[in-house]
Amino acid sequence: MTDARDSEDAVRPGLLSSPDSAPAAPNQAAEAAPGRSASSLGAAFSRSGAVLVAYVMAGYPDRAGSLAALDAVASGGAGVIELGVPYGDAVADGPVIVEAGKAALANGFGLAETIALAGEFIGTHADAPPVALMTYLNPMMRLGFPRVAALAAEAGVSGFIVPDLPPDSPMTDRWLAESEPLGIDTVFLAAPTSTPERLAALGARSRGFLYVVSSLGVTGERDELAAGLAGLVERVREHTTLPVVVGFGVGTPEQAAEVAKIADGVVVGSAIVRRQGEPVVLGAFVRELVAGVRGA
Amino acid sequence: MSDVLLPSADDAYASPDAQGFFGPYGGTFVPETVMPVLAELEAAYREAQADPAFAGELRTLLTDYVGRPSPLYRADRLAEATGLGAVYLKREDLNHTGAHKINNTLGQCLLAKRMGKHRVIAETGAGQHGVATATTAALMGLECAVFMGTEDIRRQSLNVYKMRLLGAEVVPVAEGTGTLADAVTAALRHWVERVEDTFYVIGSVVGPHPYPAIVRDFQAVIGTETIAQMAEKSIPRVDAVVACVGGGSNAAGMFYPFLRDVPAEKRPLLVGAEAAGLGLESGKHGAALTKGSPGVLHGFYSYLLQDEAGNPLEAYSISAGLDYPGVGPEHSFFKDEGLVRYEAVTDREAVDAFALCTRTEGIIPAIESSHALALLPRLAAELGPDAVVIVNVSGRGDKDMDIVREAGLGVD
């Protein structure tokens, strides 16, 4: 049945309305976005030392609260902001992010609102670090890939992290065909279970950086860093020259410092989201995290 | 009866393509952590398919442990009551554990053992798949945990007790509506964490590739037997074959062999019955094919009940086995290609069909299967008084006594 999909556009309801253009060529030069030009995610890693990738849930505890949190993590020295899109079936996320996402959904937040929030933040912070949206695939499909890419480029969003988007599916080809020409990076995630073949595919498809999931399981703070993390990062580096960013299970400045010794970036999510209601506390925490990461 | 137990990997008809797509539907949209494991599973399944010893072991279990083949029973009083020429019931309710689910759990647990995994997990809605998995785990000496929504635990307490008796851990899932979709999500999350030593026994033709194809293949014994039994009983003509659709495994198991083995011009009308719940306009139903739109949930692309922002909607049905917001990707393909017709049946119609089957035949069907039975009067109106219809009675109704009592059948 390999030819079944040749005719799929005929049977596919008009969800993915983009013409079925060929996948974008790797390393295609970014053209200027129609609105603000997005800064590249990769640029965040140009200076020496590791960077903090700070995860903030959009719309939590409310719109103003998440804007304040974005401000706090930016002024605290985060090198990249990962802005979480609330979603009703966050299968890769642990309880803190799931609960925050539910609250944000109840506040009427989805992908479109998150992009608008990012646009407002970026537009009012000339020196803001690059912003990548962390979203599940279905909200992107619902809004339509062309529209998502155009809105994100207009807002100045630099990239997308999509945990349920594999490197090698027809959907991936369609998304990259829309997003890459607008200079939007798509970051793929590698896992401890990834085979060498998959690491090569993930490294080849990823733009900006490669996100390494430190341990099996969902996002959330853990008492101990995963055993074998250094070996995992080493294996990943054999397959990519991209900056390597480690996330899942990093929640304290000490853990962040530890990870920064082997990685180019460290993602902290749940520990930040838990403090999103208190911008002052959050700002101090982010400065501690950044000190840990830079001290490495 | 056909000696084909497992369809071969190179069947021309409707096998998913190499990336797991049925037309545009299906695929593998899951976190990277489980992607390599899905590839391992597919490789192990392809090997098992080609290994006569695997089919032999499964065949023996289906015969001696499950009691297959399940009868194709001619239900004359039900036919008369619904105005049809003849009604045949495929009696999956007579299987060991009382439903079709065991066909699949035996196959998957044999695969788990083949892959060296000693621990299995499952999600369950009505509890039938949980009981079937717990049963199979007991039989094969596997550790077993079953994820079940708290609302379903309330609705199906007897099955919860059965699973615990069988030695399984029942993990309550309080998130969302505490029903099947939440149980699937919880099981997926758990699997991501324990993927190295744990096999996820998915209960329906849903989930990332290769699950929809594997579950369909293990359930295809239903349709294969039915076709053979039609010949044995010299049933000259069947006008329609009906099955209920939640995730869609009993329907896929019944329909797939008809689509694969029966030429289109000789093929009966195939009709799937979805849950219309309190009515299609009430917003409280589980009719993904009738009222949904394509999207990704639980790792695959298919028709889905979703809101404007792409969040899955809560499904509802009187039947815990049918209140799922998605549906197996092959059913979405069947719908778009016009190979199967899908209709929606309300709670009330299902309860009435439950009562009718019970009173005319002395067979108490599962409330899920009652959705399929509820199509009989409609088919009589459409196809006329001589029409011959086969209904897949996917399970028995013992588990539904409390629900039906609440619905008020006027016996108390």
PDB file of C-alpha atoms in Angstrom, chain A residues 1-2 4-5 8 11-13 15 86-93 98 102 105 137-139 141-142 163-164 166-171 189-191 193-195 198 202 213 216-218, chain B residues 12 14-15 17 19 21 23-25 28-33 35-36 175-176 185 188-189 192-193 195-196 293-298 301 303-304 306-312 333 336-337:
ATOM      1  CA  MET A   1       0.000   0.000   0.000  1.00  0.00           C
ATOM      2  CA  THR A   2       2.926   2.331  -0.350  1.00  0.00           C
ATOM      3  CA  ALA A   4      -1.982   4.757  -0.930  1.00  0.00           C
ATOM      4  CA  ARG A   5      -0.801   8.124   0.258  1.00  0.00           C
ATOM      5  CA  GLU A   8      -4.159  11.219   0.178  1.00  0.00           C
ATOM      6  CA  VAL A  11      -9.246  12.109   0.598  1.00  0.00           C
ATOM      7  CA  ARG A  12      -7.753  14.195   3.347  1.00  0.00           C
ATOM      8  CA  PRO A  13     -10.320  16.632   4.678  1.00  0.00           C
ATOM      9  CA  LEU A  15      -7.095  20.238   7.394  1.00  0.00           C
ATOM     10  CA  PRO A  86      -1.503  24.546  26.994  1.00  0.00           C
ATOM     11  CA  TYR A  87      -2.956  21.303  25.653  1.00  0.00           C
ATOM     12  CA  GLY A  88      -5.547  18.859  26.927  1.00  0.00           C
ATOM     13  CA  ASP A  89      -3.513  15.688  26.420  1.00  0.00           C
ATOM     14  CA  ALA A  90       0.050  16.578  27.382  1.00  0.00           C
ATOM     15  CA  VAL A  91       1.335  13.023  27.224  1.00  0.00           C
ATOM     16  CA  ALA A  92       5.029  13.897  27.640  1.00  0.00           C
ATOM     17  CA  ASP A  93       4.482  16.135  30.655  1.00  0.00           C
ATOM     18  CA  VAL A  98      -0.133  19.266  33.204  1.00  0.00           C
ATOM     19  CA  LYS A 102      -5.189  22.842  32.537  1.00  0.00           C
ATOM     20  CA  LEU A 105      -6.757  26.115  29.088  1.00  0.00           C
ATOM     21  CA  LEU A 137       1.157  18.409  17.208  1.00  0.00           C
ATOM     22  CA  ASN A 138      -2.624  18.520  17.173  1.00  0.00           C
ATOM     23  CA  PRO A 139      -3.104  22.219  17.990  1.00  0.00           C
ATOM     24  CA  MET A 141      -2.756  20.749  12.752  1.00  0.00           C
ATOM     25  CA  ARG A 142      -6.026  22.255  13.910  1.00  0.00           C
ATOM     26  CA  PRO A 163       7.437  16.235  21.355  1.00  0.00           C
ATOM     27  CA  ASP A 164       5.028  14.072  19.348  1.00  0.00           C
ATOM     28  CA  PRO A 166       8.727  12.345  14.650  1.00  0.00           C
ATOM     29  CA  PRO A 167      11.637  13.302  12.364  1.00  0.00           C
ATOM     30  CA  ASP A 168      10.399  11.096   9.566  1.00  0.00           C
ATOM     31  CA  SER A 169       6.666  11.454   8.893  1.00  0.00           C
ATOM     32  CA  PRO A 170       4.666  13.057   6.065  1.00  0.00           C
ATOM     33  CA  MET A 171       3.318  15.585   8.608  1.00  0.00           C
ATOM     34  CA  LEU A 189      14.057  15.464  20.817  1.00  0.00           C
ATOM     35  CA  ALA A 190      16.436  12.564  21.346  1.00  0.00           C
ATOM     36  CA  ALA A 191      15.863  10.011  24.114  1.00  0.00           C
ATOM     37  CA  THR A 193      16.298   4.760  23.962  1.00  0.00           C
ATOM     38  CA  SER A 194      17.180   6.354  20.592  1.00  0.00           C
ATOM     39  CA  THR A 195      19.201   4.086  18.330  1.00  0.00           C
ATOM     40  CA  ARG A 198      17.442   7.557  14.916  1.00  0.00           C
ATOM     41  CA  LEU A 202      17.062  13.528  14.596  1.00  0.00           C
ATOM     42  CA  VAL A 213      15.522  13.927  27.096  1.00  0.00           C
ATOM     43  CA  LEU A 216      12.701   7.856  30.610  1.00  0.00           C
ATOM     44  CA  GLY A 217       9.390   9.288  31.671  1.00  0.00           C
ATOM     45  CA  VAL A 218       7.620  12.620  31.654  1.00  0.00           C
TER      46      VAL A 218
ATOM     47  CA  ALA B  12      -2.663  -6.655  -0.835  1.00  0.00           C
ATOM     48  CA  ALA B  14      -5.515  -2.273   3.356  1.00  0.00           C
ATOM     49  CA  SER B  15      -2.447  -3.243   5.293  1.00  0.00           C
ATOM     50  CA  ASP B  17       1.999   1.249   4.536  1.00  0.00           C
ATOM     51  CA  GLN B  19       5.026   4.142   8.030  1.00  0.00           C
ATOM     52  CA  PHE B  21      -0.718   4.855   7.392  1.00  0.00           C
ATOM     53  CA  GLY B  23      -4.619   6.264   3.480  1.00  0.00           C
ATOM     54  CA  PRO B  24      -3.849   9.467   5.377  1.00  0.00           C
ATOM     55  CA  TYR B  25      -4.723   7.997   8.788  1.00  0.00           C
ATOM     56  CA  THR B  28       3.309   7.229  14.821  1.00  0.00           C
ATOM     57  CA  PHE B  29       3.027  10.495  16.747  1.00  0.00           C
ATOM     58  CA  VAL B  30       4.563   9.741  20.124  1.00  0.00           C
ATOM     59  CA  PRO B  31       7.521  10.967  22.164  1.00  0.00           C
ATOM     60  CA  GLU B  32      10.867   9.772  20.847  1.00  0.00           C
ATOM     61  CA  THR B  33      11.420   7.605  23.945  1.00  0.00           C
ATOM     62  CA  MET B  35       9.688   5.250  18.976  1.00  0.00           C
ATOM     63  CA  PRO B  36      12.522   2.693  19.040  1.00  0.00           C
ATOM     64  CA  GLU B 175      -7.641  12.981  35.579  1.00  0.00           C
ATOM     65  CA  GLY B 176     -10.137  14.428  33.127  1.00  0.00           C
ATOM     66  CA  THR B 185      -3.004   8.797  28.442  1.00  0.00           C
ATOM     67  CA  LEU B 188       1.123   5.936  27.707  1.00  0.00           C
ATOM     68  CA  ARG B 189       2.842   8.160  30.291  1.00  0.00           C
ATOM     69  CA  VAL B 192       7.334   6.057  28.515  1.00  0.00           C
ATOM     70  CA  GLU B 193       8.836   5.612  31.972  1.00  0.00           C
ATOM     71  CA  VAL B 195       9.443   1.117  28.346  1.00  0.00           C
ATOM     72  CA  GLU B 196      12.498  -1.047  28.865  1.00  0.00           C
ATOM     73  CA  SER B 293     -12.775  15.831  12.426  1.00  0.00           C
ATOM     74  CA  PRO B 294      -9.297  14.444  11.751  1.00  0.00           C
ATOM     75  CA  GLY B 295      -6.598  15.098  14.311  1.00  0.00           C
ATOM     76  CA  VAL B 296      -3.862  13.451  16.363  1.00  0.00           C
ATOM     77  CA  LEU B 297      -4.544  11.870  19.748  1.00  0.00           C
ATOM     78  CA  HIS B 298      -2.763   9.037  21.543  1.00  0.00           C
ATOM     79  CA  TYR B 301      -4.084  10.566  13.131  1.00  0.00           C
ATOM     80  CA  TYR B 303     -11.263  11.226  13.220  1.00  0.00           C
ATOM     81  CA  LEU B 304     -11.452  12.789  16.639  1.00  0.00           C
ATOM     82  CA  GLN B 306     -11.889  17.959  19.388  1.00  0.00           C
ATOM     83  CA  ASP B 307     -12.462  21.627  20.149  1.00  0.00           C
ATOM     84  CA  GLU B 308     -11.492  24.587  17.970  1.00  0.00           C
ATOM     85  CA  ALA B 309      -8.017  24.700  19.535  1.00  0.00           C
ATOM     86  CA  GLY B 310      -7.367  21.012  18.910  1.00  0.00           C
ATOM     87  CA  ASN B 311      -7.889  19.756  22.455  1.00  0.00           C
ATOM     88  CA  PRO B 312      -9.628  16.378  22.675  1.00  0.00           C
ATOM     89  CA  PHE B 333      -9.931   5.154   6.123  1.00  0.00           C
ATOM     90  CA  ASP B 336     -13.605   8.037   3.679  1.00  0.00           C
ATOM     91  CA  GLU B 337     -13.342   5.226   1.119  1.00  0.00           C
TER      92      GLU B 337
END
